[in-house]
Structures are given as C-alpha cells and as structure tokens.
C-alpha cells in the first residue's frame, strides 16, 4: 500500500454513520431562539428597529403569498437579506428543522456532502407579520446576488407522499402532475423567467405545471433557459450540470434517507445570460419566411404605367440592420441602405427610399435601441459597484425537507434516483444541442 493511500484513509470510529444526538439538536434550537431574543432586546434598548419583514417575491412554488387570504399562514418572507420560511404544519416543520441541524454536526460522509447541496441554515425565529407572529425557518436567499433571477422549482420523484400520508392524501398526490411524473419522474410546480427578447418577467404557477406532459415539460425548461429566444447557452447548462451531476452521484451512494416531495431549485441570473449571448454573431442574414420570394416583386419596380422600370437591388434578405441591397452592376457587392447606389437623381423610387427610411425604420424598434443602451449603462454600473463578480451565475440546490424520513433498509432511494437521473439526462441532451 502506497504512502499516499495510507494518508487518505478515514479515521476509524466506534460508531459509523452517526449523525448527532437529540440533546445536541435541542441545545442548538435553544441557542438559536436565545440569540434571536437577545438581538430583539438589544434593539429595544438602543432604540433601533429590526429590519422590516416583507413578502419574498421570488417564490415560485409551495405555499404562495396571497394578500386576499385572512388568517392563513403566509408564504415565504424575507428580512435583512435572508429568507424566512413560515412553519405551516408543526410536525413537518420540526422534521425539516431537525434535518438542517443534524446536517450541521454530522460526521457521516454522505450527510456532509448533502450539506453542500442545501441552502445555508441560520436557525429559527419568531417573526411578526400582518398583525400575527409566525415560527419561521431562516435560510439563505439563493437569489440575493442576482439582478434578474430566473427560478424553477422541480419536484423530484414519482412518489411525492410520505409513509405517514393518509389514503386521501395519497390519492390527491397521485393525481397531481400525473403525466409529467409518470414519464419524467419529476414535475414542475412553478417557475419564473426574464425573457431576453422583450425583457419581461413571466411567472408560471402550479396550474400551468399540472397541465404539463413530457413534451410540454421539456419545452417549459427550454423556455426557462431562454433557449427558444437565443439558443442554448453552453455556459449556463454546464453550470447547472456541474451541480446536478454531484447530486446524482450522492443519490447513488447514500443509504441513510428517503426523500419525498423534495425539490431542486434551479436559479440563474438573466442579466449575466444576456451578457453572454449579446456577443454571439449572426452567421447568416435572416430570411423572411413567406409564400412568395421578396426578390421577384421588389427587385424591379415598374413606374409611370410600366413606361419606366427601376432596379431596386433588394436581395430579398433582411438583417437586424435592415434590408440587404445589391448593386445592379456588381451582384456580389452589398451596400448600406443609408447610402444607396443612385441611378437617376430625378427617379421617384430613389427619392422614396430616403423618405421611407426617415418615416418608418425597417427595424421599427427605436424603443428597443434605447432600452439596450440603458441595459449597457446598467452593466457598467454593476461592474463599478460590485466588490467581486463571481464567475458562477447559476446554481442548483436541494430544498423542501418536510417529508424526509430515515431509510428503513440500507438501500438506494430509487424514487429520488429515477427523478434526478431523468433530469440530468435531459440537461445532457441540451448540452449536446448547444455544441
């Protein structure tokens, strides 16, 4: 056995796969609550008010905020740069809190690896909101550093009900997202995306997700990636796959947990994606798809009752800069519409070109040009203000652990494995298409 192999061997312990004891978790819980109370009392003594609690507008699935609902537990909240997840059901909340705290002190290798795939956990606290006080789990805001966060919630596995579910709950879960879960082993409860074509934010909720089958779900992910507008961005897909591959590897090896109704949250910054795709050059001019070619009716204009025929030189092709014109004397020469090849100064057609250019742009997107300039200034401002610009602008995290149970047998979680492998396979196909 080589020297390096001896050094890399793990330390032998009497008890393997030990996570943490109950007393340690309780101490942590009490410590978090005491710390929050001390901070509140300190604020009262100094006269400083705690940061305002607001709705978390980037939530795309789960128990969403509804301003019309009175007396109900709100959706995700935010305060001081952190996300607050109200506990809807006490039993589910305690199970999720226990997992987060277990992961903090675990010595189990697979659980240590799991910690890297989860949002950072900052304990629990009571939060006043809309005249009531709620027990909340305090988590990292995965969208905090993103200017235009695009977020997709993907629930993994065909089975989304836990071992304690009632018969009615099982029936309800089996009918929801049925086609998508059956064919892909995952479903899409919701997502939001900044469309790069018109810079608008679009949100798709659970009603949209329930209508998806295999083909429509794949198209929804393409929409989320903005692939329908700018094609697949290889850098974006690689960043997602870098994490998804690791989660897949972890799922294949771990034997401790059964994950029911958990999700993978895909997040990326549309602002950074726009920076990547704006440098892509169009390889060939854009051709208008029409039943009849534009070249034939517009390359020759007949004036004065067919007594005068004028060659326009219009090739029938349009680019983002306008139409492509070709000189009658040199078919291969392309020249700009701003400086046309003048054949006859008194020609009606030649005069009309300048009038047309002034009154109605071929691009017809003056507002778009102004918007692009504003975005350029925003990019420059971000560069100047940012302390450090990360090379990674997309990530994937495992979330929602209210229905995680210990494994009864030391075997693979097949339900979760099928879902994550299906998702990885789909992104690998996108990677091939991006080449």
mmCIF file with all atom_site columns, C-alpha atoms in Angstrom, residues 245-390:
data_model
loop_
_atom_site.group_PDB
_atom_site.id
_atom_site.type_symbol
_atom_site.label_atom_id
_atom_site.label_alt_id
_atom_site.label_comp_id
_atom_site.label_asym_id
_atom_site.label_entity_id
_atom_site.label_seq_id
_atom_site.pdbx_PDB_ins_code
_atom_site.Cartn_x
_atom_site.Cartn_y
_atom_site.Cartn_z
_atom_site.occupancy
_atom_site.B_iso_or_equiv
_atom_site.pdbx_formal_charge
_atom_site.auth_seq_id
_atom_site.auth_comp_id
_atom_site.auth_asym_id
_atom_site.auth_atom_id
_atom_site.pdbx_PDB_model_num
ATOM 1   C CA . UNK A 1 245 ? -24.010 15.509 -11.587 1.00 0.00 ? 245 UNK A CA 1
ATOM 2   C CA . UNK A 1 246 ? -22.822 15.746 -7.975  1.00 0.00 ? 246 UNK A CA 1
ATOM 3   C CA . UNK A 1 247 ? -26.361 15.357 -6.620  1.00 0.00 ? 247 UNK A CA 1
ATOM 4   C CA . UNK A 1 248 ? -26.822 12.348 -8.893  1.00 0.00 ? 248 UNK A CA 1
ATOM 5   C CA . UNK A 1 249 ? -23.604 10.781 -7.599  1.00 0.00 ? 249 UNK A CA 1
ATOM 6   C CA . UNK A 1 250 ? -24.646 11.429 -3.991  1.00 0.00 ? 250 UNK A CA 1
ATOM 7   C CA . UNK A 1 251 ? -28.058 9.858  -4.575  1.00 0.00 ? 251 UNK A CA 1
ATOM 8   C CA . UNK A 1 252 ? -26.487 6.716  -5.999  1.00 0.00 ? 252 UNK A CA 1
ATOM 9   C CA . UNK A 1 253 ? -24.309 6.202  -2.919  1.00 0.00 ? 253 UNK A CA 1
ATOM 10  C CA . UNK A 1 254 ? -26.333 7.425  0.089   1.00 0.00 ? 254 UNK A CA 1
ATOM 11  C CA . UNK A 1 255 ? -28.268 4.848  2.146   1.00 0.00 ? 255 UNK A CA 1
ATOM 12  C CA . UNK A 1 256 ? -29.488 6.974  5.053   1.00 0.00 ? 256 UNK A CA 1
ATOM 13  C CA . UNK A 1 257 ? -32.511 8.934  3.867   1.00 0.00 ? 257 UNK A CA 1
ATOM 14  C CA . UNK A 1 258 ? -35.733 8.685  1.902   1.00 0.00 ? 258 UNK A CA 1
ATOM 15  C CA . UNK A 1 259 ? -36.579 11.981 0.236   1.00 0.00 ? 259 UNK A CA 1
ATOM 16  C CA . UNK A 1 260 ? -40.263 12.500 -0.538  1.00 0.00 ? 260 UNK A CA 1
ATOM 17  C CA . UNK A 1 261 ? -41.699 15.648 -2.128  1.00 0.00 ? 261 UNK A CA 1
ATOM 18  C CA . UNK A 1 262 ? -38.342 17.433 -2.121  1.00 0.00 ? 262 UNK A CA 1
ATOM 19  C CA . UNK A 1 263 ? -37.345 19.782 -4.906  1.00 0.00 ? 263 UNK A CA 1
ATOM 20  C CA . UNK A 1 264 ? -34.323 21.001 -6.770  1.00 0.00 ? 264 UNK A CA 1
ATOM 21  C CA . UNK A 1 265 ? -34.284 24.751 -7.222  1.00 0.00 ? 265 UNK A CA 1
ATOM 22  C CA . UNK A 1 266 ? -32.602 25.959 -10.419 1.00 0.00 ? 266 UNK A CA 1
ATOM 23  C CA . UNK A 1 267 ? -31.530 29.613 -10.263 1.00 0.00 ? 267 UNK A CA 1
ATOM 24  C CA . UNK A 1 268 ? -29.620 31.792 -12.715 1.00 0.00 ? 268 UNK A CA 1
ATOM 25  C CA . UNK A 1 269 ? -29.198 35.473 -13.498 1.00 0.00 ? 269 UNK A CA 1
ATOM 26  C CA . UNK A 1 270 ? -30.773 36.577 -16.777 1.00 0.00 ? 270 UNK A CA 1
ATOM 27  C CA . UNK A 1 271 ? -28.611 39.704 -16.669 1.00 0.00 ? 271 UNK A CA 1
ATOM 28  C CA . UNK A 1 272 ? -25.458 37.587 -16.919 1.00 0.00 ? 272 UNK A CA 1
ATOM 29  C CA . UNK A 1 273 ? -27.022 35.367 -19.581 1.00 0.00 ? 273 UNK A CA 1
ATOM 30  C CA . UNK A 1 274 ? -27.761 38.467 -21.633 1.00 0.00 ? 274 UNK A CA 1
ATOM 31  C CA . UNK A 1 275 ? -24.096 39.474 -21.400 1.00 0.00 ? 275 UNK A CA 1
ATOM 32  C CA . UNK A 1 276 ? -23.080 36.083 -22.798 1.00 0.00 ? 276 UNK A CA 1
ATOM 33  C CA . UNK A 1 277 ? -25.499 35.921 -25.710 1.00 0.00 ? 277 UNK A CA 1
ATOM 34  C CA . UNK A 1 278 ? -25.137 39.535 -26.873 1.00 0.00 ? 278 UNK A CA 1
ATOM 35  C CA . UNK A 1 279 ? -21.658 38.713 -28.191 1.00 0.00 ? 279 UNK A CA 1
ATOM 36  C CA . UNK A 1 280 ? -22.951 35.940 -30.433 1.00 0.00 ? 280 UNK A CA 1
ATOM 37  C CA . UNK A 1 281 ? -22.708 36.968 -34.095 1.00 0.00 ? 281 UNK A CA 1
ATOM 38  C CA . UNK A 1 282 ? -25.347 36.000 -36.599 1.00 0.00 ? 282 UNK A CA 1
ATOM 39  C CA . UNK A 1 283 ? -23.688 33.693 -39.107 1.00 0.00 ? 283 UNK A CA 1
ATOM 40  C CA . UNK A 1 284 ? -26.125 34.302 -41.959 1.00 0.00 ? 284 UNK A CA 1
ATOM 41  C CA . UNK A 1 285 ? -28.689 37.006 -42.720 1.00 0.00 ? 285 UNK A CA 1
ATOM 42  C CA . UNK A 1 286 ? -32.230 36.424 -41.591 1.00 0.00 ? 286 UNK A CA 1
ATOM 43  C CA . UNK A 1 287 ? -34.594 35.353 -44.350 1.00 0.00 ? 287 UNK A CA 1
ATOM 44  C CA . UNK A 1 288 ? -38.247 36.200 -44.125 1.00 0.00 ? 288 UNK A CA 1
ATOM 45  C CA . UNK A 1 289 ? -40.438 33.143 -44.450 1.00 0.00 ? 289 UNK A CA 1
ATOM 46  C CA . UNK A 1 290 ? -43.194 33.982 -46.921 1.00 0.00 ? 290 UNK A CA 1
ATOM 47  C CA . UNK A 1 291 ? -45.040 32.062 -49.574 1.00 0.00 ? 291 UNK A CA 1
ATOM 48  C CA . UNK A 1 292 ? -43.548 34.199 -52.337 1.00 0.00 ? 292 UNK A CA 1
ATOM 49  C CA . UNK A 1 293 ? -39.970 35.394 -52.574 1.00 0.00 ? 293 UNK A CA 1
ATOM 50  C CA . UNK A 1 294 ? -39.381 39.056 -51.828 1.00 0.00 ? 294 UNK A CA 1
ATOM 51  C CA . UNK A 1 295 ? -36.729 39.250 -54.552 1.00 0.00 ? 295 UNK A CA 1
ATOM 52  C CA . UNK A 1 296 ? -39.028 38.986 -57.518 1.00 0.00 ? 296 UNK A CA 1
ATOM 53  C CA . UNK A 1 297 ? -41.638 41.656 -56.725 1.00 0.00 ? 297 UNK A CA 1
ATOM 54  C CA . UNK A 1 298 ? -39.213 44.139 -55.158 1.00 0.00 ? 298 UNK A CA 1
ATOM 55  C CA . UNK A 1 299 ? -36.040 43.774 -57.192 1.00 0.00 ? 299 UNK A CA 1
ATOM 56  C CA . UNK A 1 300 ? -37.752 45.566 -60.103 1.00 0.00 ? 300 UNK A CA 1
ATOM 57  C CA . UNK A 1 301 ? -40.213 48.428 -59.666 1.00 0.00 ? 301 UNK A CA 1
ATOM 58  C CA . UNK A 1 302 ? -42.476 49.499 -62.509 1.00 0.00 ? 302 UNK A CA 1
ATOM 59  C CA . UNK A 1 303 ? -43.454 53.196 -62.581 1.00 0.00 ? 303 UNK A CA 1
ATOM 60  C CA . UNK A 1 304 ? -45.417 55.562 -64.849 1.00 0.00 ? 304 UNK A CA 1
ATOM 61  C CA . UNK A 1 305 ? -47.790 52.973 -66.295 1.00 0.00 ? 305 UNK A CA 1
ATOM 62  C CA . UNK A 1 306 ? -44.992 50.461 -66.994 1.00 0.00 ? 306 UNK A CA 1
ATOM 63  C CA . UNK A 1 307 ? -43.045 53.007 -69.046 1.00 0.00 ? 307 UNK A CA 1
ATOM 64  C CA . UNK A 1 308 ? -40.181 53.106 -66.558 1.00 0.00 ? 308 UNK A CA 1
ATOM 65  C CA . UNK A 1 309 ? -38.546 50.135 -64.848 1.00 0.00 ? 309 UNK A CA 1
ATOM 66  C CA . UNK A 1 310 ? -36.225 50.722 -61.899 1.00 0.00 ? 310 UNK A CA 1
ATOM 67  C CA . UNK A 1 311 ? -33.907 48.169 -60.315 1.00 0.00 ? 311 UNK A CA 1
ATOM 68  C CA . UNK A 1 312 ? -34.056 48.432 -56.510 1.00 0.00 ? 312 UNK A CA 1
ATOM 69  C CA . UNK A 1 313 ? -31.274 45.947 -55.851 1.00 0.00 ? 313 UNK A CA 1
ATOM 70  C CA . UNK A 1 314 ? -33.219 44.443 -52.911 1.00 0.00 ? 314 UNK A CA 1
ATOM 71  C CA . UNK A 1 315 ? -31.937 40.919 -52.380 1.00 0.00 ? 315 UNK A CA 1
ATOM 72  C CA . UNK A 1 316 ? -34.986 39.636 -50.504 1.00 0.00 ? 316 UNK A CA 1
ATOM 73  C CA . UNK A 1 317 ? -32.989 39.266 -47.284 1.00 0.00 ? 317 UNK A CA 1
ATOM 74  C CA . UNK A 1 318 ? -33.293 41.215 -44.052 1.00 0.00 ? 318 UNK A CA 1
ATOM 75  C CA . UNK A 1 319 ? -30.812 41.550 -41.214 1.00 0.00 ? 319 UNK A CA 1
ATOM 76  C CA . UNK A 1 320 ? -31.144 43.292 -37.877 1.00 0.00 ? 320 UNK A CA 1
ATOM 77  C CA . UNK A 1 321 ? -29.683 46.380 -39.537 1.00 0.00 ? 321 UNK A CA 1
ATOM 78  C CA . UNK A 1 322 ? -32.276 46.456 -42.314 1.00 0.00 ? 322 UNK A CA 1
ATOM 79  C CA . UNK A 1 323 ? -32.565 45.083 -45.864 1.00 0.00 ? 323 UNK A CA 1
ATOM 80  C CA . UNK A 1 324 ? -29.590 43.917 -47.919 1.00 0.00 ? 324 UNK A CA 1
ATOM 81  C CA . UNK A 1 325 ? -29.245 45.757 -51.242 1.00 0.00 ? 325 UNK A CA 1
ATOM 82  C CA . UNK A 1 326 ? -27.081 44.611 -54.118 1.00 0.00 ? 326 UNK A CA 1
ATOM 83  C CA . UNK A 1 327 ? -25.650 46.789 -56.818 1.00 0.00 ? 327 UNK A CA 1
ATOM 84  C CA . UNK A 1 328 ? -27.054 46.060 -60.331 1.00 0.00 ? 328 UNK A CA 1
ATOM 85  C CA . UNK A 1 329 ? -23.543 46.257 -61.778 1.00 0.00 ? 329 UNK A CA 1
ATOM 86  C CA . UNK A 1 330 ? -21.929 44.076 -59.131 1.00 0.00 ? 330 UNK A CA 1
ATOM 87  C CA . UNK A 1 331 ? -24.287 41.356 -57.851 1.00 0.00 ? 331 UNK A CA 1
ATOM 88  C CA . UNK A 1 332 ? -21.896 40.299 -55.086 1.00 0.00 ? 332 UNK A CA 1
ATOM 89  C CA . UNK A 1 333 ? -21.436 43.760 -53.655 1.00 0.00 ? 333 UNK A CA 1
ATOM 90  C CA . UNK A 1 334 ? -23.572 44.606 -50.632 1.00 0.00 ? 334 UNK A CA 1
ATOM 91  C CA . UNK A 1 335 ? -24.068 48.213 -49.679 1.00 0.00 ? 335 UNK A CA 1
ATOM 92  C CA . UNK A 1 336 ? -25.908 50.031 -46.917 1.00 0.00 ? 336 UNK A CA 1
ATOM 93  C CA . UNK A 1 337 ? -29.369 51.490 -47.332 1.00 0.00 ? 337 UNK A CA 1
ATOM 94  C CA . UNK A 1 338 ? -28.155 54.776 -45.874 1.00 0.00 ? 338 UNK A CA 1
ATOM 95  C CA . UNK A 1 339 ? -26.004 55.409 -48.990 1.00 0.00 ? 339 UNK A CA 1
ATOM 96  C CA . UNK A 1 340 ? -27.953 53.935 -51.923 1.00 0.00 ? 340 UNK A CA 1
ATOM 97  C CA . UNK A 1 341 ? -26.480 53.455 -55.362 1.00 0.00 ? 341 UNK A CA 1
ATOM 98  C CA . UNK A 1 342 ? -28.056 56.406 -57.198 1.00 0.00 ? 342 UNK A CA 1
ATOM 99  C CA . UNK A 1 343 ? -29.109 55.576 -60.735 1.00 0.00 ? 343 UNK A CA 1
ATOM 100 C CA . UNK A 1 344 ? -31.203 58.636 -61.543 1.00 0.00 ? 344 UNK A CA 1
ATOM 101 C CA . UNK A 1 345 ? -31.377 61.707 -59.286 1.00 0.00 ? 345 UNK A CA 1
ATOM 102 C CA . UNK A 1 346 ? -34.875 62.523 -60.551 1.00 0.00 ? 346 UNK A CA 1
ATOM 103 C CA . UNK A 1 347 ? -36.083 58.985 -60.027 1.00 0.00 ? 347 UNK A CA 1
ATOM 104 C CA . UNK A 1 348 ? -39.248 58.682 -57.909 1.00 0.00 ? 348 UNK A CA 1
ATOM 105 C CA . UNK A 1 349 ? -38.113 55.387 -56.339 1.00 0.00 ? 349 UNK A CA 1
ATOM 106 C CA . UNK A 1 350 ? -34.732 56.742 -55.239 1.00 0.00 ? 350 UNK A CA 1
ATOM 107 C CA . UNK A 1 351 ? -36.387 59.724 -53.542 1.00 0.00 ? 351 UNK A CA 1
ATOM 108 C CA . UNK A 1 352 ? -38.875 57.484 -51.788 1.00 0.00 ? 352 UNK A CA 1
ATOM 109 C CA . UNK A 1 353 ? -36.127 55.394 -50.189 1.00 0.00 ? 353 UNK A CA 1
ATOM 110 C CA . UNK A 1 354 ? -34.917 58.324 -48.105 1.00 0.00 ? 354 UNK A CA 1
ATOM 111 C CA . UNK A 1 355 ? -38.475 59.231 -47.151 1.00 0.00 ? 355 UNK A CA 1
ATOM 112 C CA . UNK A 1 356 ? -39.182 55.653 -46.141 1.00 0.00 ? 356 UNK A CA 1
ATOM 113 C CA . UNK A 1 357 ? -36.027 55.490 -44.061 1.00 0.00 ? 357 UNK A CA 1
ATOM 114 C CA . UNK A 1 358 ? -36.923 58.673 -42.195 1.00 0.00 ? 358 UNK A CA 1
ATOM 115 C CA . UNK A 1 359 ? -40.572 57.961 -41.521 1.00 0.00 ? 359 UNK A CA 1
ATOM 116 C CA . UNK A 1 360 ? -40.577 54.192 -40.943 1.00 0.00 ? 360 UNK A CA 1
ATOM 117 C CA . UNK A 1 361 ? -37.478 52.306 -39.904 1.00 0.00 ? 361 UNK A CA 1
ATOM 118 C CA . UNK A 1 362 ? -37.040 48.819 -41.306 1.00 0.00 ? 362 UNK A CA 1
ATOM 119 C CA . UNK A 1 363 ? -36.163 47.772 -37.770 1.00 0.00 ? 363 UNK A CA 1
ATOM 120 C CA . UNK A 1 364 ? -39.083 49.692 -36.270 1.00 0.00 ? 364 UNK A CA 1
ATOM 121 C CA . UNK A 1 365 ? -37.610 49.273 -32.792 1.00 0.00 ? 365 UNK A CA 1
ATOM 122 C CA . UNK A 1 366 ? -36.415 52.670 -31.602 1.00 0.00 ? 366 UNK A CA 1
ATOM 123 C CA . UNK A 1 367 ? -37.624 51.878 -28.088 1.00 0.00 ? 367 UNK A CA 1
ATOM 124 C CA . UNK A 1 368 ? -35.639 48.635 -28.196 1.00 0.00 ? 368 UNK A CA 1
ATOM 125 C CA . UNK A 1 369 ? -32.459 50.535 -29.083 1.00 0.00 ? 369 UNK A CA 1
ATOM 126 C CA . UNK A 1 370 ? -32.975 52.927 -26.180 1.00 0.00 ? 370 UNK A CA 1
ATOM 127 C CA . UNK A 1 371 ? -33.624 50.002 -23.864 1.00 0.00 ? 371 UNK A CA 1
ATOM 128 C CA . UNK A 1 372 ? -30.422 48.281 -24.977 1.00 0.00 ? 372 UNK A CA 1
ATOM 129 C CA . UNK A 1 373 ? -28.460 51.443 -24.230 1.00 0.00 ? 373 UNK A CA 1
ATOM 130 C CA . UNK A 1 374 ? -29.982 51.622 -20.753 1.00 0.00 ? 374 UNK A CA 1
ATOM 131 C CA . UNK A 1 375 ? -29.019 47.998 -20.162 1.00 0.00 ? 375 UNK A CA 1
ATOM 132 C CA . UNK A 1 376 ? -25.455 48.739 -21.236 1.00 0.00 ? 376 UNK A CA 1
ATOM 133 C CA . UNK A 1 377 ? -25.268 51.533 -18.689 1.00 0.00 ? 377 UNK A CA 1
ATOM 134 C CA . UNK A 1 378 ? -26.686 49.182 -16.055 1.00 0.00 ? 378 UNK A CA 1
ATOM 135 C CA . UNK A 1 379 ? -23.994 46.614 -16.839 1.00 0.00 ? 379 UNK A CA 1
ATOM 136 C CA . UNK A 1 380 ? -21.290 49.263 -16.471 1.00 0.00 ? 380 UNK A CA 1
ATOM 137 C CA . UNK A 1 381 ? -22.794 50.446 -13.171 1.00 0.00 ? 381 UNK A CA 1
ATOM 138 C CA . UNK A 1 382 ? -22.935 46.883 -11.852 1.00 0.00 ? 382 UNK A CA 1
ATOM 139 C CA . UNK A 1 383 ? -19.282 46.365 -12.770 1.00 0.00 ? 383 UNK A CA 1
ATOM 140 C CA . UNK A 1 384 ? -18.274 49.544 -10.915 1.00 0.00 ? 384 UNK A CA 1
ATOM 141 C CA . UNK A 1 385 ? -20.377 48.837 -7.808  1.00 0.00 ? 385 UNK A CA 1
ATOM 142 C CA . UNK A 1 386 ? -19.694 45.114 -7.470  1.00 0.00 ? 386 UNK A CA 1
ATOM 143 C CA . UNK A 1 387 ? -16.960 44.262 -4.980  1.00 0.00 ? 387 UNK A CA 1
ATOM 144 C CA . UNK A 1 388 ? -16.309 40.942 -6.656  1.00 0.00 ? 388 UNK A CA 1
ATOM 145 C CA . UNK A 1 389 ? -18.084 39.481 -9.648  1.00 0.00 ? 389 UNK A CA 1
ATOM 146 C CA . UNK A 1 390 ? -18.474 35.738 -9.373  1.00 0.00 ? 390 UNK A CA 1
#
